[in-house]
Amino acid sequence: MLIESAYYTGSYPTESKCPKNSLPEYAFIGRSNVGKSSLINMLCDRKGLAKVSGTPGKTQLLNFFEINKSWYIVDLPGYGYARISKTKRREWEKMIQSYLKKRQTLVCAFVLIDSNVKPQQIDLEFINWMGEMHVPFALVFTKTDRKKKGLDVEVNIAEFKKALLENWEELPPVFETSSVLHSGRSEMLTFIEQTNAKLIHE
Ligand code: GDP
């Protein structure tokens, strides 16, 4: 899929305040610093579309981007900030839960996982929570280009999949990406294109 247009269209505090769009939406979510803004910019081929490394905890809104006038990227506030109050955490849960549960036009949520670290409990818990809510999702491993002594992204990815299979019978679609190398871009865009095409034929 070629990206012909990509525009920021607005930010909303709750699902009920989001515009009643009819186009399919793909949500992006993950731990803070997972590489979400970089991935969105890489997919859209626009450097400053999603702001990279915004102040942690500040971006507590549902951010919408209209792509090719035919689908939306919805950038969801991340989880796992170290310094966040209980009240803020509860607000985040309510917002995310309402969006993921109620949004009729949500087609797939991409859950981003940092391939530079061993499987994290917080990611596994979030994925299991999505499963309980019956939200369709795919996994996106980020930063697969990193090469450091003692770091093996393939081992981390394999361990993550294994941990998931303790609770799940099968794995969701999985993408391995690097915003630095632009890898995984065409796979993700093809997945979105094919999913959109299926919706039209339904
Ligand atoms: P966000 O907080 O999830 O939106 O994450 P950002 O996109 O701001 O990225 C967090 C940090 O990881 C920044 O320092 C990025 O430069 C770095 N980063 C993001 N994606 C990649 C990647 O694919 N490879 C590498 N090596 N670094 C990345």
PDB file of C-alpha atoms and ligand atoms in Angstrom:
ATOM      1  CA  MET A   1       0.000   0.000   0.000  1.00  0.00           C
ATOM      2  CA  LEU A   2       1.272   3.434  -0.885  1.00  0.00           C
ATOM      3  CA  ILE A   3       0.667   6.151   1.670  1.00  0.00           C
ATOM      4  CA  GLU A   4      -0.778   9.026  -0.313  1.00  0.00           C
ATOM      5  CA  SER A   5      -2.053  11.078   2.579  1.00  0.00           C
ATOM      6  CA  ALA A   6      -1.687  11.019   6.344  1.00  0.00           C
ATOM      7  CA  TYR A   7      -3.225  13.745   8.513  1.00  0.00           C
ATOM      8  CA  TYR A   8      -3.650  14.261  12.217  1.00  0.00           C
ATOM      9  CA  THR A   9      -7.381  14.814  12.678  1.00  0.00           C
ATOM     10  CA  GLY A  10      -7.813  15.252  16.428  1.00  0.00           C
ATOM     11  CA  SER A  11      -7.396  14.035  20.016  1.00  0.00           C
ATOM     12  CA  TYR A  12     -10.198  12.986  22.343  1.00  0.00           C
ATOM     13  CA  PRO A  13     -10.368  12.170  26.038  1.00  0.00           C
ATOM     14  CA  THR A  14     -12.960   9.371  25.831  1.00  0.00           C
ATOM     15  CA  GLU A  15     -14.563   7.062  23.292  1.00  0.00           C
ATOM     16  CA  SER A  16     -17.862   8.907  23.609  1.00  0.00           C
ATOM     17  CA  LYS A  17     -16.142  12.153  22.518  1.00  0.00           C
ATOM     18  CA  CYS A  18     -14.545  10.525  19.435  1.00  0.00           C
ATOM     19  CA  PRO A  19     -16.120  11.410  16.091  1.00  0.00           C
ATOM     20  CA  LYS A  20     -18.547   8.841  14.738  1.00  0.00           C
ATOM     21  CA  ASN A  21     -16.349   7.795  11.849  1.00  0.00           C
ATOM     22  CA  SER A  22     -17.322   5.089   9.433  1.00  0.00           C
ATOM     23  CA  LEU A  23     -13.790   4.240   8.289  1.00  0.00           C
ATOM     24  CA  PRO A  24     -11.915   1.289   9.827  1.00  0.00           C
ATOM     25  CA  GLU A  25      -9.577   2.066  12.719  1.00  0.00           C
ATOM     26  CA  TYR A  26      -6.275   0.431  13.699  1.00  0.00           C
ATOM     27  CA  ALA A  27      -5.182   1.202  17.228  1.00  0.00           C
ATOM     28  CA  PHE A  28      -1.564   1.282  18.411  1.00  0.00           C
ATOM     29  CA  ILE A  29      -0.683   0.659  22.027  1.00  0.00           C
ATOM     30  CA  GLY A  30       2.265  -0.446  24.135  1.00  0.00           C
ATOM     31  CA  ARG A  31       4.488   0.357  27.070  1.00  0.00           C
ATOM     32  CA  SER A  32       5.902   3.879  27.193  1.00  0.00           C
ATOM     33  CA  ASN A  33       9.085   4.162  25.120  1.00  0.00           C
ATOM     34  CA  VAL A  34       8.277   1.008  23.124  1.00  0.00           C
ATOM     35  CA  GLY A  35       8.800   2.916  19.869  1.00  0.00           C
ATOM     36  CA  LYS A  36       5.143   3.662  19.040  1.00  0.00           C
ATOM     37  CA  SER A  37       5.601   7.162  17.636  1.00  0.00           C
ATOM     38  CA  SER A  38       8.593   6.042  15.593  1.00  0.00           C
ATOM     39  CA  LEU A  39       6.570   3.114  14.210  1.00  0.00           C
ATOM     40  CA  ILE A  40       3.599   5.296  13.250  1.00  0.00           C
ATOM     41  CA  ASN A  41       5.919   7.781  11.545  1.00  0.00           C
ATOM     42  CA  MET A  42       7.729   4.955   9.764  1.00  0.00           C
ATOM     43  CA  LEU A  43       4.488   3.368   8.525  1.00  0.00           C
ATOM     44  CA  CYS A  44       3.207   6.701   7.224  1.00  0.00           C
ATOM     45  CA  ASP A  45       6.596   7.813   5.958  1.00  0.00           C
ATOM     46  CA  ARG A  46       6.099  11.149   7.761  1.00  0.00           C
ATOM     47  CA  LYS A  47       8.796  12.193  10.215  1.00  0.00           C
ATOM     48  CA  GLY A  48       6.860  14.322  12.677  1.00  0.00           C
ATOM     49  CA  LEU A  49       3.356  12.878  12.391  1.00  0.00           C
ATOM     50  CA  ALA A  50       3.267  11.211  15.791  1.00  0.00           C
ATOM     51  CA  LYS A  51       5.556  13.017  18.183  1.00  0.00           C
ATOM     52  CA  VAL A  52       8.553  10.926  19.118  1.00  0.00           C
ATOM     53  CA  SER A  53       9.421  10.707  22.806  1.00  0.00           C
ATOM     54  CA  GLY A  54       6.804  13.066  24.171  1.00  0.00           C
ATOM     55  CA  THR A  55       6.943  13.645  27.906  1.00  0.00           C
ATOM     56  CA  PRO A  56       5.929  10.338  29.520  1.00  0.00           C
ATOM     57  CA  GLY A  57       2.406  10.421  30.853  1.00  0.00           C
ATOM     58  CA  LYS A  58       1.523  13.610  29.025  1.00  0.00           C
ATOM     59  CA  THR A  59      -0.042  12.056  25.988  1.00  0.00           C
ATOM     60  CA  GLN A  60      -3.209  10.849  27.698  1.00  0.00           C
ATOM     61  CA  LEU A  61      -5.542  11.203  24.749  1.00  0.00           C
ATOM     62  CA  LEU A  62      -6.834   9.103  21.858  1.00  0.00           C
ATOM     63  CA  ASN A  63      -5.017  10.588  18.848  1.00  0.00           C
ATOM     64  CA  PHE A  64      -6.506  10.083  15.394  1.00  0.00           C
ATOM     65  CA  PHE A  65      -4.704  10.106  12.024  1.00  0.00           C
ATOM     66  CA  GLU A  66      -6.573   9.701   8.752  1.00  0.00           C
ATOM     67  CA  ILE A  67      -4.669   7.660   6.178  1.00  0.00           C
ATOM     68  CA  ASN A  68      -5.368   7.670   2.439  1.00  0.00           C
ATOM     69  CA  LYS A  69      -8.838   8.988   3.242  1.00  0.00           C
ATOM     70  CA  SER A  70      -9.793   5.367   3.852  1.00  0.00           C
ATOM     71  CA  TRP A  71      -8.659   4.274   7.318  1.00  0.00           C
ATOM     72  CA  TYR A  72      -7.471   5.616  10.660  1.00  0.00           C
ATOM     73  CA  ILE A  73      -4.520   5.094  12.906  1.00  0.00           C
ATOM     74  CA  VAL A  74      -5.542   5.639  16.521  1.00  0.00           C
ATOM     75  CA  ASP A  75      -2.560   6.291  18.776  1.00  0.00           C
ATOM     76  CA  LEU A  76      -3.591   5.183  22.265  1.00  0.00           C
ATOM     77  CA  PRO A  77      -1.867   6.358  25.448  1.00  0.00           C
ATOM     78  CA  GLY A  78       0.694   3.824  26.602  1.00  0.00           C
ATOM     79  CA  TYR A  79       1.000   1.936  29.846  1.00  0.00           C
ATOM     80  CA  GLY A  80       3.805   1.214  32.297  1.00  0.00           C
ATOM     81  CA  TYR A  81       4.891   4.716  33.254  1.00  0.00           C
ATOM     82  CA  ALA A  82       6.890   4.503  36.450  1.00  0.00           C
ATOM     83  CA  ARG A  83       5.620   7.714  37.998  1.00  0.00           C
ATOM     84  CA  ILE A  84       1.898   7.681  37.584  1.00  0.00           C
ATOM     85  CA  SER A  85      -0.671   8.195  40.306  1.00  0.00           C
ATOM     86  CA  LYS A  86      -3.357   5.614  41.050  1.00  0.00           C
ATOM     87  CA  THR A  87      -6.030   8.071  39.941  1.00  0.00           C
ATOM     88  CA  LYS A  88      -4.288   8.621  36.604  1.00  0.00           C
ATOM     89  CA  ARG A  89      -3.920   4.886  36.146  1.00  0.00           C
ATOM     90  CA  ARG A  90      -7.610   4.350  36.782  1.00  0.00           C
ATOM     91  CA  GLU A  91      -8.450   7.117  34.290  1.00  0.00           C
ATOM     92  CA  TRP A  92      -6.210   5.421  31.725  1.00  0.00           C
ATOM     93  CA  GLU A  93      -7.898   2.053  32.293  1.00  0.00           C
ATOM     94  CA  LYS A  94     -11.354   3.553  31.894  1.00  0.00           C
ATOM     95  CA  MET A  95     -10.374   5.366  28.719  1.00  0.00           C
ATOM     96  CA  ILE A  96      -8.659   2.400  27.100  1.00  0.00           C
ATOM     97  CA  GLN A  97     -11.329  -0.035  28.159  1.00  0.00           C
ATOM     98  CA  SER A  98     -14.120   2.151  26.808  1.00  0.00           C
ATOM     99  CA  TYR A  99     -12.345   2.689  23.496  1.00  0.00           C
ATOM    100  CA  LEU A 100     -11.366  -0.952  22.983  1.00  0.00           C
ATOM    101  CA  LYS A 101     -14.705  -2.341  24.109  1.00  0.00           C
ATOM    102  CA  LYS A 102     -17.130   0.124  22.576  1.00  0.00           C
ATOM    103  CA  ARG A 103     -15.520   1.329  19.400  1.00  0.00           C
ATOM    104  CA  GLN A 104     -17.522  -0.232  16.588  1.00  0.00           C
ATOM    105  CA  THR A 105     -15.070   0.827  13.902  1.00  0.00           C
ATOM    106  CA  LEU A 106     -12.008  -0.657  15.638  1.00  0.00           C
ATOM    107  CA  VAL A 107     -10.749  -3.434  13.380  1.00  0.00           C
ATOM    108  CA  CYS A 108      -7.477  -4.395  15.021  1.00  0.00           C
ATOM    109  CA  ALA A 109      -5.312  -3.201  17.893  1.00  0.00           C
ATOM    110  CA  PHE A 110      -1.575  -3.487  17.309  1.00  0.00           C
ATOM    111  CA  VAL A 111       0.101  -4.262  20.639  1.00  0.00           C
ATOM    112  CA  LEU A 112       3.737  -3.171  20.505  1.00  0.00           C
ATOM    113  CA  ILE A 113       6.362  -5.198  22.317  1.00  0.00           C
ATOM    114  CA  ASP A 114       9.987  -4.114  22.751  1.00  0.00           C
ATOM    115  CA  SER A 115      12.119  -6.941  21.345  1.00  0.00           C
ATOM    116  CA  ASN A 116      15.129  -5.639  23.316  1.00  0.00           C
ATOM    117  CA  VAL A 117      13.847  -6.928  26.624  1.00  0.00           C
ATOM    118  CA  LYS A 118      12.783 -10.277  28.031  1.00  0.00           C
ATOM    119  CA  PRO A 119       9.014 -10.902  28.208  1.00  0.00           C
ATOM    120  CA  GLN A 120       7.472  -8.377  30.577  1.00  0.00           C
ATOM    121  CA  GLN A 121       4.604  -9.281  32.867  1.00  0.00           C
ATOM    122  CA  ILE A 122       2.818  -5.995  32.156  1.00  0.00           C
ATOM    123  CA  ASP A 123       2.683  -6.760  28.398  1.00  0.00           C
ATOM    124  CA  LEU A 124       1.470 -10.319  28.940  1.00  0.00           C
ATOM    125  CA  GLU A 125      -1.189  -9.092  31.365  1.00  0.00           C
ATOM    126  CA  PHE A 126      -2.363  -6.457  28.922  1.00  0.00           C
ATOM    127  CA  ILE A 127      -2.640  -9.008  26.118  1.00  0.00           C
ATOM    128  CA  ASN A 128      -4.586 -11.412  28.310  1.00  0.00           C
ATOM    129  CA  TRP A 129      -6.892  -8.558  29.293  1.00  0.00           C
ATOM    130  CA  MET A 130      -7.488  -7.785  25.582  1.00  0.00           C
ATOM    131  CA  GLY A 131      -8.300 -11.432  25.026  1.00  0.00           C
ATOM    132  CA  GLU A 132     -10.849 -11.426  27.837  1.00  0.00           C
ATOM    133  CA  MET A 133     -12.479  -8.396  26.237  1.00  0.00           C
ATOM    134  CA  HIS A 134     -12.467 -10.117  22.813  1.00  0.00           C
ATOM    135  CA  VAL A 135     -10.575  -7.294  21.147  1.00  0.00           C
ATOM    136  CA  PRO A 136      -8.980  -8.408  17.860  1.00  0.00           C
ATOM    137  CA  PHE A 137      -5.276  -7.700  18.019  1.00  0.00           C
ATOM    138  CA  ALA A 138      -1.891  -8.324  16.417  1.00  0.00           C
ATOM    139  CA  LEU A 139       1.587  -8.225  17.960  1.00  0.00           C
ATOM    140  CA  VAL A 140       4.308  -5.906  16.739  1.00  0.00           C
ATOM    141  CA  PHE A 141       7.833  -6.468  18.005  1.00  0.00           C
ATOM    142  CA  THR A 142       9.760  -3.192  17.809  1.00  0.00           C
ATOM    143  CA  LYS A 143      13.448  -2.188  17.619  1.00  0.00           C
ATOM    144  CA  THR A 144      14.566  -5.483  16.081  1.00  0.00           C
ATOM    145  CA  ASP A 145      17.659  -3.765  14.619  1.00  0.00           C
ATOM    146  CA  ARG A 146      19.373  -3.326  18.008  1.00  0.00           C
ATOM    147  CA  LYS A 147      22.633  -5.194  18.355  1.00  0.00           C
ATOM    148  CA  LYS A 148      24.327  -5.226  21.724  1.00  0.00           C
ATOM    149  CA  LYS A 149      26.375  -7.715  23.618  1.00  0.00           C
ATOM    150  CA  GLY A 150      24.078 -10.070  25.495  1.00  0.00           C
ATOM    151  CA  LEU A 151      21.050  -8.963  23.491  1.00  0.00           C
ATOM    152  CA  ASP A 152      19.340 -11.437  21.205  1.00  0.00           C
ATOM    153  CA  VAL A 153      16.066 -10.062  19.907  1.00  0.00           C
ATOM    154  CA  GLU A 154      15.140 -13.398  18.316  1.00  0.00           C
ATOM    155  CA  VAL A 155      15.448 -15.146  21.685  1.00  0.00           C
ATOM    156  CA  ASN A 156      13.300 -12.468  23.337  1.00  0.00           C
ATOM    157  CA  ILE A 157      10.658 -12.799  20.619  1.00  0.00           C
ATOM    158  CA  ALA A 158      10.639 -16.596  20.885  1.00  0.00           C
ATOM    159  CA  GLU A 159      10.318 -16.419  24.673  1.00  0.00           C
ATOM    160  CA  PHE A 160       7.467 -13.950  24.407  1.00  0.00           C
ATOM    161  CA  LYS A 161       5.561 -16.190  22.014  1.00  0.00           C
ATOM    162  CA  LYS A 162       6.172 -19.161  24.293  1.00  0.00           C
ATOM    163  CA  ALA A 163       4.860 -17.234  27.308  1.00  0.00           C
ATOM    164  CA  LEU A 164       1.726 -16.302  25.355  1.00  0.00           C
ATOM    165  CA  LEU A 165       1.100 -19.872  24.315  1.00  0.00           C
ATOM    166  CA  GLU A 166       0.769 -20.798  27.984  1.00  0.00           C
ATOM    167  CA  ASN A 167      -2.573 -18.966  27.915  1.00  0.00           C
ATOM    168  CA  TRP A 168      -3.513 -19.011  24.245  1.00  0.00           C
ATOM    169  CA  GLU A 169      -4.054 -21.854  21.829  1.00  0.00           C
ATOM    170  CA  GLU A 170      -2.714 -19.947  18.891  1.00  0.00           C
ATOM    171  CA  LEU A 171      -0.785 -16.787  18.261  1.00  0.00           C
ATOM    172  CA  PRO A 172      -2.302 -13.652  16.722  1.00  0.00           C
ATOM    173  CA  PRO A 173      -0.665 -12.160  13.604  1.00  0.00           C
ATOM    174  CA  VAL A 174       2.918 -11.196  14.501  1.00  0.00           C
ATOM    175  CA  PHE A 175       5.106  -8.495  12.921  1.00  0.00           C
ATOM    176  CA  GLU A 176       8.776  -7.801  13.512  1.00  0.00           C
ATOM    177  CA  THR A 177       9.719  -4.199  12.876  1.00  0.00           C
ATOM    178  CA  SER A 178      12.510  -1.687  13.004  1.00  0.00           C
ATOM    179  CA  SER A 179      11.776   1.992  12.488  1.00  0.00           C
ATOM    180  CA  VAL A 180      15.480   2.544  11.916  1.00  0.00           C
ATOM    181  CA  LEU A 181      15.724   0.010   9.091  1.00  0.00           C
ATOM    182  CA  HIS A 182      12.132   0.510   7.916  1.00  0.00           C
ATOM    183  CA  SER A 183      11.612  -3.230   8.234  1.00  0.00           C
ATOM    184  CA  GLY A 184       8.213  -4.802   8.737  1.00  0.00           C
ATOM    185  CA  ARG A 185       6.585  -1.791   7.099  1.00  0.00           C
ATOM    186  CA  SER A 186       5.327  -3.479   3.946  1.00  0.00           C
ATOM    187  CA  GLU A 187       4.109  -6.514   5.938  1.00  0.00           C
ATOM    188  CA  MET A 188       2.035  -4.323   8.248  1.00  0.00           C
ATOM    189  CA  LEU A 189       0.664  -2.168   5.438  1.00  0.00           C
ATOM    190  CA  THR A 190      -0.237  -5.264   3.396  1.00  0.00           C
ATOM    191  CA  PHE A 191      -2.037  -6.726   6.429  1.00  0.00           C
ATOM    192  CA  ILE A 192      -4.021  -3.482   6.824  1.00  0.00           C
ATOM    193  CA  GLU A 193      -4.780  -3.329   3.110  1.00  0.00           C
ATOM    194  CA  GLN A 194      -5.999  -6.929   3.032  1.00  0.00           C
ATOM    195  CA  THR A 195      -8.070  -6.463   6.191  1.00  0.00           C
ATOM    196  CA  ASN A 196      -9.691  -3.339   4.739  1.00  0.00           C
ATOM    197  CA  ALA A 197     -10.444  -5.189   1.485  1.00  0.00           C
ATOM    198  CA  LYS A 198     -12.141  -8.008   3.428  1.00  0.00           C
ATOM    199  CA  LEU A 199     -14.331  -5.481   5.254  1.00  0.00           C
ATOM    200  CA  ILE A 200     -15.554  -4.043   1.961  1.00  0.00           C
ATOM    201  CA  HIS A 201     -16.552  -7.516   0.773  1.00  0.00           C
ATOM    202  CA  GLU A 202     -18.330  -8.450   3.994  1.00  0.00           C
TER     203      GLU A 202
HETATM  204  P1  GDP B   1       7.068   5.878  22.233  1.00  0.00           P
HETATM  205  O1  GDP B   1       7.267   6.519  23.561  1.00  0.00           O
HETATM  206  O2  GDP B   1       6.512   4.501  22.349  1.00  0.00           O
HETATM  207  O3  GDP B   1       6.290   6.722  21.252  1.00  0.00           O
HETATM  208  O4  GDP B   1       8.524   5.644  21.621  1.00  0.00           O
HETATM  209  P2  GDP B   1       9.405   6.540  20.620  1.00  0.00           P
HETATM  210  O5  GDP B   1       8.982   6.315  19.211  1.00  0.00           O
HETATM  211  O6  GDP B   1       9.433   7.926  21.137  1.00  0.00           O
HETATM  212  O7  GDP B   1      10.820   5.813  20.798  1.00  0.00           O
HETATM  213  C1  GDP B   1      11.441   5.668  22.067  1.00  0.00           C
HETATM  214  C2  GDP B   1      12.946   5.572  21.879  1.00  0.00           C
HETATM  215  O8  GDP B   1      13.281   4.375  21.154  1.00  0.00           O
HETATM  216  C3  GDP B   1      13.526   6.723  21.059  1.00  0.00           C
HETATM  217  O9  GDP B   1      14.785   7.027  21.598  1.00  0.00           O
HETATM  218  C4  GDP B   1      13.652   6.149  19.654  1.00  0.00           C
HETATM  219  O10 GDP B   1      14.686   6.744  18.907  1.00  0.00           O
HETATM  220  C5  GDP B   1      13.979   4.671  19.945  1.00  0.00           C
HETATM  221  N1  GDP B   1      13.464   3.800  18.872  1.00  0.00           N
HETATM  222  C6  GDP B   1      12.206   3.751  18.410  1.00  0.00           C
HETATM  223  N2  GDP B   1      12.079   2.831  17.434  1.00  0.00           N
HETATM  224  C7  GDP B   1      13.297   2.264  17.275  1.00  0.00           C
HETATM  225  C8  GDP B   1      13.820   1.244  16.398  1.00  0.00           C
HETATM  226  O11 GDP B   1      13.133   0.637  15.555  1.00  0.00           O
HETATM  227  N3  GDP B   1      15.148   0.918  16.548  1.00  0.00           N
HETATM  228  C9  GDP B   1      15.941   1.546  17.463  1.00  0.00           C
HETATM  229  N4  GDP B   1      17.220   1.156  17.527  1.00  0.00           N
HETATM  230  N5  GDP B   1      15.493   2.508  18.277  1.00  0.00           N
HETATM  231  C10 GDP B   1      14.185   2.880  18.198  1.00  0.00           C
END
